[in-house]
Coordinates of C-alpha atoms in Angstrom, one line a residue:
M1 CA -61.6 113.6 -25.2
N2 CA -61.6 109.8 -25.3
G3 CA -58.8 107.6 -24.0
N4 CA -57.3 107.0 -27.4
A5 CA -56.2 110.6 -28.0
V6 CA -52.5 111.2 -28.2
K7 CA -51.2 113.4 -25.5
D8 CA -48.5 116.1 -26.0
D9 CA -46.0 115.2 -23.4
L10 CA -43.5 112.3 -23.3
L11 CA -41.8 111.4 -19.9
L12 CA -38.4 109.9 -20.5
T13 CA -36.7 107.9 -17.7
A14 CA -33.2 109.4 -17.6
A15 CA -30.1 107.3 -18.1
G16 CA -28.5 108.5 -14.8
V17 CA -28.9 110.9 -11.9
E18 CA -26.1 112.0 -9.6
I19 CA -26.7 114.1 -6.5
E20 CA -23.4 115.3 -5.0
A21 CA -23.0 116.0 -1.3
A22 CA -22.1 119.6 -0.4
G23 CA -20.7 121.6 2.5
K24 CA -22.7 122.9 5.4
D25 CA -23.8 126.1 3.6
A26 CA -23.5 124.9 0.0
R27 CA -26.3 123.5 -2.1
P28 CA -26.0 119.9 -3.3
K29 CA -25.6 119.6 -7.1
I30 CA -27.7 117.5 -9.4
S31 CA -26.5 116.0 -12.7
V32 CA -29.0 114.2 -15.0
V33 CA -28.2 112.4 -18.3
A34 CA -31.7 113.2 -19.7
Y35 CA -31.4 111.6 -23.1
T36 CA -28.6 109.7 -24.9
G37 CA -29.8 110.5 -28.4
R38 CA -30.8 107.0 -29.5
I39 CA -34.0 105.2 -30.3
M40 CA -36.2 104.5 -27.2
R41 CA -38.9 101.8 -26.9
V42 CA -42.3 102.9 -25.5
P43 CA -44.5 99.9 -24.5
G44 CA -47.8 100.4 -26.5
W45 CA -46.2 103.1 -28.7
G46 CA -43.2 101.6 -30.5
D47 CA -39.8 103.1 -31.2
I48 CA -39.3 106.9 -30.7
A49 CA -36.3 109.2 -31.2
I50 CA -35.9 112.9 -30.6
D51 CA -33.8 115.2 -32.8
L52 CA -31.9 117.3 -30.3
A53 CA -31.2 119.9 -32.9
G54 CA -34.9 120.8 -32.9
L55 CA -35.4 120.6 -29.1
E56 CA -36.0 123.9 -27.3
A57 CA -33.9 123.4 -24.2
G58 CA -32.7 126.9 -23.3
G59 CA -33.1 128.6 -20.0
Q60 CA -33.8 127.3 -16.5
V61 CA -35.9 124.2 -16.0
P62 CA -37.6 123.2 -12.7
L63 CA -36.5 120.0 -10.9
L64 CA -39.7 118.6 -9.3
A65 CA -40.5 115.7 -7.0
D66 CA -42.6 113.0 -8.7
H67 CA -44.0 115.3 -11.3
N68 CA -45.9 117.4 -8.7
A69 CA -46.0 120.9 -10.2
T70 CA -46.5 122.8 -6.9
V71 CA -44.2 125.3 -5.2
G72 CA -43.7 123.0 -2.2
S73 CA -42.7 120.1 -4.5
V74 CA -39.8 122.0 -6.2
V75 CA -36.6 120.2 -5.4
G76 CA -34.4 122.6 -7.3
H77 CA -33.5 124.1 -10.7
G78 CA -31.1 123.3 -13.5
E79 CA -29.7 124.3 -16.9
P80 CA -30.0 122.0 -19.9
A81 CA -27.3 121.5 -22.5
V82 CA -26.8 119.4 -25.6
A83 CA -23.3 117.9 -26.0
N84 CA -22.0 115.0 -28.0
G85 CA -25.5 114.0 -29.2
R86 CA -26.8 113.8 -25.6
L87 CA -29.1 116.0 -23.5
M88 CA -27.6 116.9 -20.1
V89 CA -29.2 118.8 -17.2
A90 CA -27.0 120.3 -14.5
G91 CA -28.6 122.0 -11.4
V92 CA -28.7 122.4 -7.7
V93 CA -31.1 121.5 -4.9
S94 CA -32.7 124.9 -4.2
G95 CA -36.1 123.9 -2.8
A96 CA -37.1 124.7 0.8
G97 CA -39.9 122.2 1.3
E98 CA -40.0 118.6 2.6
P99 CA -39.5 117.0 -0.8
A100 CA -36.1 118.7 -1.3
R101 CA -35.0 117.8 2.2
H102 CA -36.0 114.2 1.6
V103 CA -34.1 114.0 -1.6
V104 CA -30.9 115.3 0.0
E105 CA -31.1 113.1 3.1
M106 CA -31.8 109.9 1.0
A107 CA -29.0 110.8 -1.4
R108 CA -26.6 111.1 1.6
G109 CA -27.8 107.7 2.7
G110 CA -26.7 106.2 -0.6
F111 CA -30.1 106.0 -2.4
Q112 CA -29.8 106.0 -6.2
F113 CA -32.5 108.3 -7.6
Q114 CA -33.7 108.3 -11.2
A115 CA -35.3 111.2 -13.1
S116 CA -38.2 111.6 -15.6
V117 CA -37.7 114.2 -18.2
G118 CA -40.8 115.9 -19.6
V119 CA -40.7 116.8 -23.3
A120 CA -43.6 118.3 -25.3
P121 CA -43.3 117.3 -29.0
T122 CA -44.4 119.9 -31.5
E123 CA -43.5 118.3 -34.8
H124 CA -43.0 114.6 -35.5
E125 CA -43.0 112.2 -38.4
R126 CA -43.0 108.4 -39.1
V127 CA -39.8 106.8 -40.3
K128 CA -40.2 103.8 -42.5
P129 CA -38.8 100.3 -41.5
N130 CA -35.0 100.0 -42.0
Q131 CA -34.8 103.6 -43.3
S132 CA -31.7 105.4 -41.8
V133 CA -32.0 109.0 -40.4
E134 CA -28.9 111.0 -39.5
I135 CA -29.6 112.8 -36.2
N136 CA -27.7 113.5 -32.9
G137 CA -24.4 112.7 -34.6
R138 CA -25.4 109.1 -35.5
S139 CA -27.4 107.0 -38.0
L140 CA -30.6 105.6 -36.5
S141 CA -32.9 103.0 -38.0
S142 CA -35.4 100.4 -36.8
P143 CA -36.7 97.2 -38.5
G144 CA -40.2 98.2 -37.6
G145 CA -39.8 101.9 -38.2
F146 CA -40.0 104.6 -35.5
T147 CA -41.5 108.0 -34.6
L148 CA -39.1 110.8 -35.0
V149 CA -39.8 113.9 -32.9
R150 CA -38.3 116.7 -35.1
K151 CA -39.2 119.6 -32.8
G152 CA -40.1 119.8 -29.1
R153 CA -39.7 121.7 -25.9
L154 CA -38.1 120.5 -22.6
R155 CA -40.6 121.3 -19.9
E156 CA -39.4 119.8 -16.6
V157 CA -37.2 117.2 -14.8
S158 CA -38.7 115.2 -11.9
I159 CA -36.7 113.3 -9.4
T160 CA -38.2 109.8 -8.9
P161 CA -37.3 106.8 -6.7
L162 CA -37.9 104.2 -9.5
G163 CA -37.6 104.3 -13.3
A164 CA -39.0 101.9 -15.9
D165 CA -35.9 99.8 -16.1
A166 CA -32.7 100.3 -14.1
E167 CA -30.5 98.6 -16.7
T168 CA -31.6 100.3 -19.9
S169 CA -29.7 103.3 -21.2
V170 CA -33.0 105.1 -21.6
A171 CA -36.5 104.0 -20.8
I172 CA -39.7 105.9 -21.7
A173 CA -43.0 106.5 -20.1
A174 CA -45.8 108.3 -21.8
S175 CA -47.9 111.1 -20.1
R176 CA -51.5 111.5 -21.4
Q177 CA -52.7 115.0 -21.2
G178 CA -54.0 117.7 -23.6
R179 CA -55.8 117.3 -27.0
T180 CA -54.9 116.6 -30.5
N181 CA -56.5 116.2 -33.9
M182 CA -57.7 113.1 -35.9
A183 CA -54.3 112.9 -37.7
D184 CA -52.6 112.4 -34.4
I185 CA -55.2 109.7 -33.5
A186 CA -54.5 107.9 -36.8
H187 CA -50.8 108.2 -36.1
E188 CA -51.2 106.6 -32.7
D189 CA -53.3 103.8 -34.2
Q190 CA -50.4 103.1 -36.6
I191 CA -47.9 103.0 -33.8
R192 CA -50.1 100.7 -31.7
A193 CA -50.6 98.4 -34.8
D194 CA -46.9 98.2 -35.3
E195 CA -46.4 97.4 -31.6
R196 CA -49.0 94.7 -31.7
D197 CA -47.3 93.1 -34.7
R198 CA -43.9 93.3 -32.9
L199 CA -45.3 91.6 -29.8
K200 CA -47.0 88.9 -32.0
E201 CA -43.7 88.3 -33.7
I202 CA -42.0 87.9 -30.3
E203 CA -44.6 85.4 -29.2
L204 CA -44.1 83.3 -32.4
T205 CA -40.4 83.4 -32.2
C206 CA -40.4 82.2 -28.6
R207 CA -43.0 79.5 -29.2
P208 CA -41.4 76.0 -28.7
I209 CA -41.4 73.9 -31.9
F210 CA -40.5 70.6 -30.2
A211 CA -43.0 67.9 -29.7
G212 CA -45.9 68.8 -27.4
G213 CA -45.9 72.5 -28.1
S214 CA -46.0 73.6 -24.5
E215 CA -43.7 76.1 -22.7
R216 CA -42.0 73.4 -20.7
D217 CA -40.6 71.9 -23.9
W218 CA -37.7 74.4 -23.8
G219 CA -36.5 72.3 -20.8
V220 CA -33.4 73.5 -19.2
H221 CA -33.3 76.4 -21.6
Q222 CA -36.7 77.8 -20.5
K223 CA -35.3 80.5 -18.3
R224 CA -32.9 81.7 -21.0
V225 CA -35.8 82.0 -23.5
D226 CA -38.0 83.7 -20.9
D227 CA -35.3 86.3 -20.2
M228 CA -34.8 87.0 -23.9
K229 CA -38.5 87.3 -24.4
A230 CA -38.8 89.8 -21.5
K231 CA -36.0 91.9 -22.9
A232 CA -37.5 91.9 -26.4
V233 CA -40.9 93.0 -25.0
A234 CA -39.2 95.8 -23.0
G235 CA -37.3 96.9 -26.1
D236 CA -33.9 96.0 -24.8
M237 CA -33.5 93.4 -27.6
T238 CA -34.6 93.7 -31.3
V239 CA -36.7 90.9 -32.9
S240 CA -33.7 90.0 -35.1
E241 CA -31.5 89.6 -32.0
L242 CA -34.2 87.5 -30.3
R243 CA -34.4 85.2 -33.4
A244 CA -30.7 84.7 -33.3
G245 CA -30.8 84.0 -29.6
V246 CA -33.6 81.5 -29.9
L247 CA -31.9 79.8 -32.8
E248 CA -28.7 79.4 -30.7
V249 CA -30.8 77.8 -27.9
L250 CA -32.4 75.5 -30.5
R251 CA -29.1 74.4 -31.8
A252 CA -27.7 73.9 -28.2
S253 CA -30.7 71.7 -27.3
R254 CA -30.6 69.3 -30.3
P255 CA -28.9 65.9 -30.2
V256 CA -25.6 65.5 -32.1
F257 CA -25.5 63.2 -35.2
S258 CA -22.4 61.9 -36.8
G259 CA -23.5 62.5 -40.4
V260 CA -24.6 60.1 -43.1
I261 CA -22.8 56.8 -43.9
T262 CA -23.2 56.0 -47.5
G263 CA -23.6 52.4 -48.7
G264 CA -20.5 52.9 -50.9
G265 CA -18.2 53.1 -47.9
S266 CA -17.1 56.6 -48.8
G267 CA -17.2 57.7 -45.2
H268 CA -19.1 60.5 -43.4
I269 CA -21.0 63.0 -45.5
P270 CA -22.5 65.9 -43.7
R271 CA -26.3 65.9 -43.8
A272 CA -26.3 69.5 -45.1
R273 CA -24.3 68.5 -48.2
V274 CA -26.7 65.6 -48.8
I275 CA -29.7 67.9 -48.6
E276 CA -27.8 70.4 -50.8
A277 CA -27.4 67.7 -53.4
A278 CA -31.1 66.8 -53.2
I279 CA -32.0 70.5 -53.6
L280 CA -29.8 70.9 -56.7
K281 CA -31.1 67.7 -58.2
R282 CA -34.7 68.7 -57.6
A283 CA -34.1 72.2 -59.1
G284 CA -32.7 70.6 -62.3
F285 CA -28.9 70.8 -61.6
A286 CA -28.0 67.2 -61.1
A287 CA -24.9 67.4 -63.3
L288 CA -23.7 70.5 -61.4
A289 CA -24.3 68.7 -58.1
E290 CA -22.5 65.6 -59.0
K291 CA -19.5 67.6 -60.4
A292 CA -19.3 69.7 -57.2
L293 CA -20.3 67.1 -54.5
G294 CA -19.4 63.8 -56.0
P295 CA -21.3 60.6 -56.8
A296 CA -21.3 59.3 -53.2
C297 CA -23.1 62.4 -52.1
M298 CA -25.6 62.1 -54.9
E299 CA -26.2 58.5 -53.9
A300 CA -27.0 59.6 -50.4
A301 CA -29.3 62.2 -51.7
D302 CA -31.2 59.6 -53.7
D303 CA -31.6 57.6 -50.5
L304 CA -33.7 60.5 -49.1
R305 CA -36.3 59.7 -51.7
V306 CA -37.4 63.4 -52.1
A307 CA -40.7 63.7 -53.8
H308 CA -41.5 67.2 -52.6
T309 CA -39.5 70.1 -51.3
L310 CA -41.3 69.6 -47.9
D311 CA -39.4 66.3 -47.7
L312 CA -36.2 68.3 -47.5
C313 CA -37.6 70.4 -44.7
R314 CA -38.6 67.3 -42.8
A315 CA -35.2 65.7 -43.3
A316 CA -33.5 68.8 -41.9
L317 CA -35.8 68.8 -38.8
Q318 CA -35.3 65.1 -38.2
H319 CA -31.5 65.4 -38.5
E320 CA -31.5 68.1 -35.7
G321 CA -33.8 66.1 -33.4
I322 CA -36.9 68.3 -34.0
D323 CA -40.3 66.8 -34.5
A324 CA -41.8 68.1 -37.7
P325 CA -45.0 70.1 -37.2
A326 CA -48.0 68.6 -38.8
D327 CA -49.0 71.6 -40.9
R328 CA -46.9 72.6 -43.9
E329 CA -46.6 76.3 -42.9
G330 CA -45.2 75.3 -39.5
M331 CA -42.8 72.7 -41.0
V332 CA -41.3 75.3 -43.4
R333 CA -40.9 77.9 -40.7
A334 CA -39.3 75.4 -38.3
S335 CA -37.0 74.0 -40.9
L336 CA -35.7 77.4 -41.9
T337 CA -34.5 77.9 -38.3
T338 CA -32.2 74.9 -38.6
H339 CA -28.6 75.1 -39.5
T340 CA -28.9 72.1 -41.8
L341 CA -31.4 73.5 -44.2
T342 CA -30.1 77.1 -44.2
E343 CA -26.6 75.8 -44.9
A344 CA -27.8 73.5 -47.7
L345 CA -29.9 76.3 -49.3
G346 CA -27.1 78.8 -49.1
A347 CA -24.6 76.4 -50.6
A348 CA -26.9 75.4 -53.4
V349 CA -27.7 79.0 -54.3
N350 CA -24.0 79.8 -54.2
K351 CA -23.1 77.0 -56.6
V352 CA -25.8 77.8 -59.1
L353 CA -25.0 81.5 -59.0
L354 CA -21.2 80.9 -59.5
D355 CA -22.0 78.4 -62.3
G356 CA -23.9 81.1 -64.1
Y357 CA -21.1 83.6 -63.5
Q358 CA -18.4 81.3 -64.8
E359 CA -20.5 80.2 -67.7
S360 CA -20.8 83.8 -69.0
P361 CA -18.3 84.9 -71.6
A362 CA -15.5 87.2 -70.4
T363 CA -13.5 88.2 -73.5
W364 CA -11.5 90.8 -71.6
R365 CA -9.7 88.1 -69.6
S366 CA -7.6 87.3 -72.7
F367 CA -5.8 90.7 -72.6
A368 CA -6.6 92.5 -69.2
G369 CA -4.2 92.4 -66.3
V370 CA -5.9 91.4 -62.9
R371 CA -5.0 93.2 -59.7
S372 CA -5.9 92.8 -56.0
V373 CA -6.6 95.8 -53.9
P374 CA -7.0 95.8 -50.1
D375 CA -9.6 98.6 -49.8
F376 CA -11.8 101.1 -51.6
K377 CA -9.2 103.8 -51.7
T378 CA -7.6 104.9 -55.0
A379 CA -4.9 102.4 -56.0
T380 CA -1.9 102.9 -58.2
A381 CA -0.8 100.4 -60.9
I382 CA 2.6 100.3 -62.7
R383 CA 2.7 100.8 -66.5
P384 CA 5.2 98.0 -67.3
S385 CA 6.7 99.6 -70.4
F386 CA 7.3 103.0 -68.7
T387 CA 9.7 101.7 -66.0
G388 CA 12.8 102.3 -68.1
S389 CA 15.9 100.2 -68.5
L390 CA 18.6 99.2 -66.0
Q391 CA 21.7 101.3 -65.8
Q392 CA 25.2 100.1 -65.4
I393 CA 26.6 100.7 -61.9
P394 CA 30.4 101.3 -61.7
P395 CA 32.4 99.9 -58.8
G396 CA 31.4 101.8 -55.7
G397 CA 28.8 103.7 -57.8
E398 CA 25.4 104.9 -56.6
F399 CA 22.1 103.5 -57.6
K400 CA 19.8 106.1 -59.1
H401 CA 16.0 106.3 -58.7
G402 CA 13.8 105.9 -61.8
G403 CA 11.1 108.4 -62.5
A404 CA 7.5 107.4 -61.9
D405 CA 5.6 110.5 -63.1
E406 CA 4.3 108.7 -66.2
A407 CA 4.9 105.1 -65.1
T408 CA 1.7 104.7 -63.1
T409 CA -2.1 104.8 -63.5
Q410 CA -4.7 105.2 -60.8
Y411 CA -7.9 103.1 -60.3
K412 CA -10.3 102.1 -57.6
V413 CA -13.0 99.4 -56.9
D414 CA -16.6 99.9 -56.1
T415 CA -19.4 97.6 -54.9
Y416 CA -22.2 96.3 -57.0
G417 CA -24.9 94.1 -55.6
K418 CA -28.6 93.0 -55.2
M419 CA -30.9 91.1 -52.9
F420 CA -33.1 88.1 -53.8
S421 CA -35.2 85.7 -51.8
I422 CA -37.1 82.5 -51.7
D423 CA -40.7 82.9 -50.4
R424 CA -41.8 80.3 -48.0
R425 CA -44.7 79.6 -50.4
D426 CA -42.2 78.4 -53.0
L427 CA -41.1 75.7 -50.6
I428 CA -44.8 74.8 -49.8
N429 CA -45.6 74.8 -53.5
D430 CA -42.5 72.7 -54.4
D431 CA -41.3 75.4 -56.7
L432 CA -37.5 75.7 -56.9
S433 CA -37.5 77.5 -60.3
L434 CA -35.8 80.4 -58.5
F435 CA -32.5 78.6 -58.7
D436 CA -32.6 78.8 -62.5
S437 CA -34.6 82.0 -63.0
V438 CA -32.9 84.1 -60.3
A439 CA -29.7 82.5 -58.8
R440 CA -28.2 81.6 -62.2
A441 CA -29.4 84.8 -63.7
M442 CA -27.8 86.8 -60.8
G443 CA -24.4 85.1 -61.5
Q444 CA -24.7 85.9 -65.2
A445 CA -25.7 89.5 -64.3
A446 CA -22.6 89.8 -62.1
M447 CA -20.3 88.9 -65.0
R448 CA -22.2 91.1 -67.4
K449 CA -21.8 94.1 -65.1
L450 CA -18.1 93.5 -64.8
S451 CA -17.7 93.2 -68.6
D452 CA -19.8 96.3 -69.1
L453 CA -17.5 98.3 -66.9
V454 CA -14.3 96.9 -68.6
Y455 CA -15.5 97.8 -72.1
D456 CA -17.1 101.1 -71.1
T457 CA -13.6 102.0 -69.8
L458 CA -12.0 100.8 -73.1
L459 CA -14.5 102.7 -75.3
S460 CA -14.4 105.9 -73.2
N461 CA -10.7 106.3 -74.1
A462 CA -10.0 108.5 -71.0
G463 CA -7.0 110.8 -71.3
A464 CA -6.6 110.2 -75.0
F465 CA -5.2 106.7 -74.2
F466 CA -5.5 105.8 -77.9
S467 CA -3.9 108.6 -79.8
A468 CA -1.4 109.3 -82.5
G469 CA 0.9 110.8 -79.8
N470 CA 1.0 107.4 -78.1
G471 CA 1.6 105.6 -81.3
N472 CA -1.3 103.3 -80.7
Y473 CA -4.1 104.7 -82.9
I474 CA -4.1 104.0 -86.6
T475 CA -6.3 105.7 -89.2
G476 CA -6.6 105.8 -92.9
A477 CA -8.0 103.7 -95.8
D478 CA -5.5 100.9 -95.2
T479 CA -6.6 100.4 -91.5
N480 CA -9.8 98.5 -92.4
L481 CA -9.6 95.0 -90.9
S482 CA -7.6 93.2 -93.6
T483 CA -4.2 91.6 -93.9
D484 CA -2.7 95.1 -94.6
G485 CA -4.6 96.7 -91.7
L486 CA -3.6 94.0 -89.2
T487 CA 0.0 94.1 -90.4
K488 CA 0.0 97.9 -89.8
A489 CA -1.4 97.4 -86.2
I490 CA 1.1 94.6 -85.4
T491 CA 4.0 96.7 -86.7
A492 CA 2.8 99.7 -84.6
M493 CA 3.0 97.6 -81.4
L494 CA 6.3 95.8 -82.3
T495 CA 8.0 99.1 -82.9
Q496 CA 7.0 100.8 -79.6
R497 CA 10.0 102.2 -77.9
D498 CA 10.5 104.2 -74.7
A499 CA 11.8 107.7 -74.4
E500 CA 15.4 106.5 -74.5
G501 CA 14.8 104.6 -77.8
N502 CA 14.8 101.2 -76.1
D503 CA 12.7 98.5 -77.7
L504 CA 10.0 97.2 -75.4
D505 CA 9.6 93.6 -76.7
L506 CA 5.8 93.9 -76.7
R507 CA 4.1 91.1 -78.7
P508 CA 0.5 91.3 -79.8
T509 CA -1.5 88.2 -78.7
R510 CA -5.2 89.1 -79.2
L511 CA -7.4 90.7 -81.9
V512 CA -10.7 92.0 -80.5
V513 CA -13.5 92.8 -83.0
P514 CA -17.2 93.6 -83.0
P515 CA -19.6 90.9 -84.3
E516 CA -19.9 92.7 -87.6
L517 CA -16.2 92.1 -88.3
Q518 CA -15.9 88.5 -87.1
T519 CA -16.2 86.9 -90.6
V520 CA -13.4 89.2 -92.0
A521 CA -11.3 88.5 -88.9
R522 CA -11.6 84.7 -89.2
A523 CA -10.7 85.0 -92.9
V524 CA -7.6 87.0 -92.1
L525 CA -6.4 84.8 -89.2
E526 CA -7.5 81.3 -90.4
S527 CA -7.2 81.2 -94.2
E528 CA -4.3 79.3 -95.7
Y529 CA -4.1 81.5 -98.8
I530 CA -5.0 85.0 -99.7
A531 CA -5.7 86.7 -103.0
A532 CA -2.5 88.3 -104.3
Q533 CA -1.2 90.0 -107.3
T534 CA 0.5 88.0 -110.1
N535 CA 3.9 86.6 -109.2
L536 CA 3.4 87.4 -105.5
P537 CA 3.1 84.7 -102.7
T538 CA -0.4 83.6 -101.9
G539 CA 0.3 82.1 -98.5
N540 CA -1.3 83.8 -95.5
S541 CA 1.6 85.1 -93.4
L542 CA -0.9 86.2 -90.7
R543 CA -2.5 82.9 -90.2
N544 CA -2.9 82.3 -86.5
A545 CA -0.7 85.3 -85.8
V546 CA -2.9 86.2 -82.8
G547 CA -5.9 84.9 -81.1
L548 CA -9.4 86.2 -81.8
E549 CA -12.2 87.6 -79.5
V550 CA -15.6 88.7 -80.7
E551 CA -17.1 91.3 -78.3
P552 CA -20.7 92.6 -79.0
R553 CA -20.2 95.6 -76.7
L554 CA -17.8 97.2 -79.1
S555 CA -20.7 98.0 -81.5
N556 CA -23.5 98.4 -79.0
T557 CA -24.4 102.0 -79.8
K558 CA -27.7 101.7 -77.9
K559 CA -25.8 101.3 -74.6
Y560 CA -22.5 103.1 -75.4
G561 CA -23.6 105.7 -77.9
T562 CA -21.1 107.1 -80.4
K563 CA -18.2 105.5 -78.4
A564 CA -19.2 102.2 -80.0
S565 CA -18.6 101.4 -83.7
T566 CA -19.0 98.5 -86.2
K567 CA -15.7 99.5 -87.8
H568 CA -13.3 99.9 -84.9
W569 CA -11.1 97.0 -83.9
Y570 CA -8.3 96.5 -81.3
L571 CA -5.0 94.6 -80.9
F572 CA -3.7 93.8 -77.4
A573 CA -0.5 92.4 -75.9
A574 CA -0.7 89.7 -73.2
P575 CA -2.4 90.4 -69.8
A576 CA 1.0 90.7 -68.2
A577 CA 1.7 93.8 -70.3
S578 CA -1.4 95.4 -68.7
P579 CA -3.0 97.3 -71.6
I580 CA -6.1 97.5 -69.3
I581 CA -6.4 96.4 -65.6
V582 CA -9.3 95.0 -63.7
G583 CA -9.1 95.2 -59.9
F584 CA -10.8 93.1 -57.3
L585 CA -11.1 93.7 -53.6
N586 CA -8.8 91.3 -51.7
G587 CA -8.4 89.4 -55.0
Q588 CA -11.9 88.0 -54.8
Q589 CA -12.8 87.4 -58.5
T590 CA -16.3 86.0 -57.9
P591 CA -19.4 87.5 -56.3
T592 CA -20.0 87.0 -52.6
V593 CA -23.3 85.4 -51.5
E594 CA -24.6 86.1 -47.9
F595 CA -27.6 84.3 -46.4
F596 CA -29.9 86.3 -44.2
G597 CA -32.4 83.7 -43.0
L598 CA -36.1 83.9 -42.5
D599 CA -38.1 87.1 -42.0
Q600 CA -35.2 89.6 -42.2
T601 CA -37.8 92.2 -43.3
V602 CA -41.0 92.5 -41.4
N603 CA -43.1 92.9 -44.6
K604 CA -42.0 89.7 -46.3
L605 CA -42.0 86.0 -45.1
A606 CA -39.0 84.7 -47.1
V607 CA -35.4 83.6 -46.8
S608 CA -33.1 86.2 -48.4
W609 CA -29.6 86.3 -49.9
R610 CA -27.4 89.3 -50.7
V611 CA -25.1 89.1 -53.6
Y612 CA -22.3 91.7 -54.0
F613 CA -19.2 92.1 -56.0
D614 CA -16.3 94.6 -55.6
F615 CA -14.4 95.5 -58.7
G616 CA -13.0 98.3 -60.9
A617 CA -11.2 98.8 -64.2
A618 CA -8.8 101.3 -65.8
L619 CA -6.7 101.8 -68.9
C620 CA -3.1 101.2 -68.0
D621 CA -0.2 100.8 -70.5
P622 CA -1.0 102.5 -73.9
R623 CA 2.0 100.8 -75.6
A624 CA 0.4 97.4 -75.1
A625 CA -2.7 98.2 -77.1
V626 CA -3.5 99.4 -80.6
R627 CA -6.9 100.8 -81.8
S628 CA -7.8 101.0 -85.5
K629 CA -10.4 103.5 -86.7
G630 CA -11.2 100.9 -89.4
E631 CA -12.2 103.4 -92.0
A632 CA -10.7 106.3 -93.9

């Protein structure tokens, strides 16, 4: 078989070996932490994990000296056990040969042994990059993917004087013996290719980007970079952790600048804000930039004389004392490691996204109460009209508790989100259309999703919220949207009373209709006169009685099915009356934008952002809302 064949056995350097001294006639005990249950890095192979649930580890296993499978090299024997997601081997020194005596004598002298654990894999699979797998009581994933050994057999444990790395929790060596088929060869080729890509990425990350391009250009930080590189190659540090460490070194080594002094005498303007203004202006958002950042910042951005997006990359590098690489690719990669450009890009994206969010209509805000919740657990909201009235307390009397069985409603928030990115080619090609086509669209999509949830909650009518029993659902020929129909709805709300007959002082403030009824609604609310029978007043008594909202979702049968209607219409009290409530995590009423930097995924060269939004909605106080069927 050629040298590229995959062998069956893996030799794992154990996390720890303890050899306890014993009495004159007792055998010394050996304890080995064989495998901690996590992902292990194999130089030349990539990441590997073993599912202990599929590992055959029963019965006695031999404890050998240096993997020498002869009778004279037996040091002892042990019993394996899986506990708390780890593989342990406990045994005794039972060998009668020289190797056993050497191990005992050296242990008494204080020598710290290590152990290699031999595992024969019988079933394995490839886990995709960033895919999580639940094994050994934990969730495991790797940016570059890893090999998962689903089934295997524990063969032996060897006592060794030296392991692969004394400081790692688990290090792996690979034993090459036996035969396999072409599928295994292809599997190894994939593992080797992944490892080559990983090592190449490590080299690129650690390459100096100062002037000169030589290793010595890291200056006083060279040893720190070399140490991080060695750890990354050995698998003790992920590529993402390496990037973060190198970026920290880069920031620590750059000169300090005081900011930009504008000609207008406005004081110091951080360079990141100036570049942010230039980005927004070049992307077509000059008005937004001036409104958010001010005219002085815009003047400083004009002074940069940006003719191409690469000019922004060069400005960021120059500000941080980094010589810009001559090639465009190198300039983009280098600039995206700077704090200046990443901060400017992140802030610009955030402003465009929030502008799109705030620009989108939100008709529900005119009648929905807003709540803040501290977590994702089910929360409880008070129905204001159900709290009852105060009772007179006589001198020395006792206060009584009010009932809360019907006075509350429950709701919870969930997370909604999406990723988007700017490819490095967009910067090279001077293409910032993403700010309009994606960032603004993401902001608008966030508001649409929130409004979708609010109106889906309203239309679903959970728990017969709108019903004759609650006195907030009107039907019949006279409930079409008209002066008579609106009068009936207003009367229904004004005459709401609690169980004790107390008036609740609810006042309708908002009429909400589908687009098909907006013309009729405006006529009812805005006309000075109405057609009336002879000798009856013609003045419109309902003119400006309530505000008007037109909501397309009310009649969107394609999205909401039979719940939607072109005939139904709604009347609501003020948001404080809480006819419906909208909850936000920690009161955050806008989406959160997080920047993830360059190359967060190995299969894409781009800077990425994550947008997420935590919110929920629920029907709350039925007395503060009226629904009309709108037809007989």
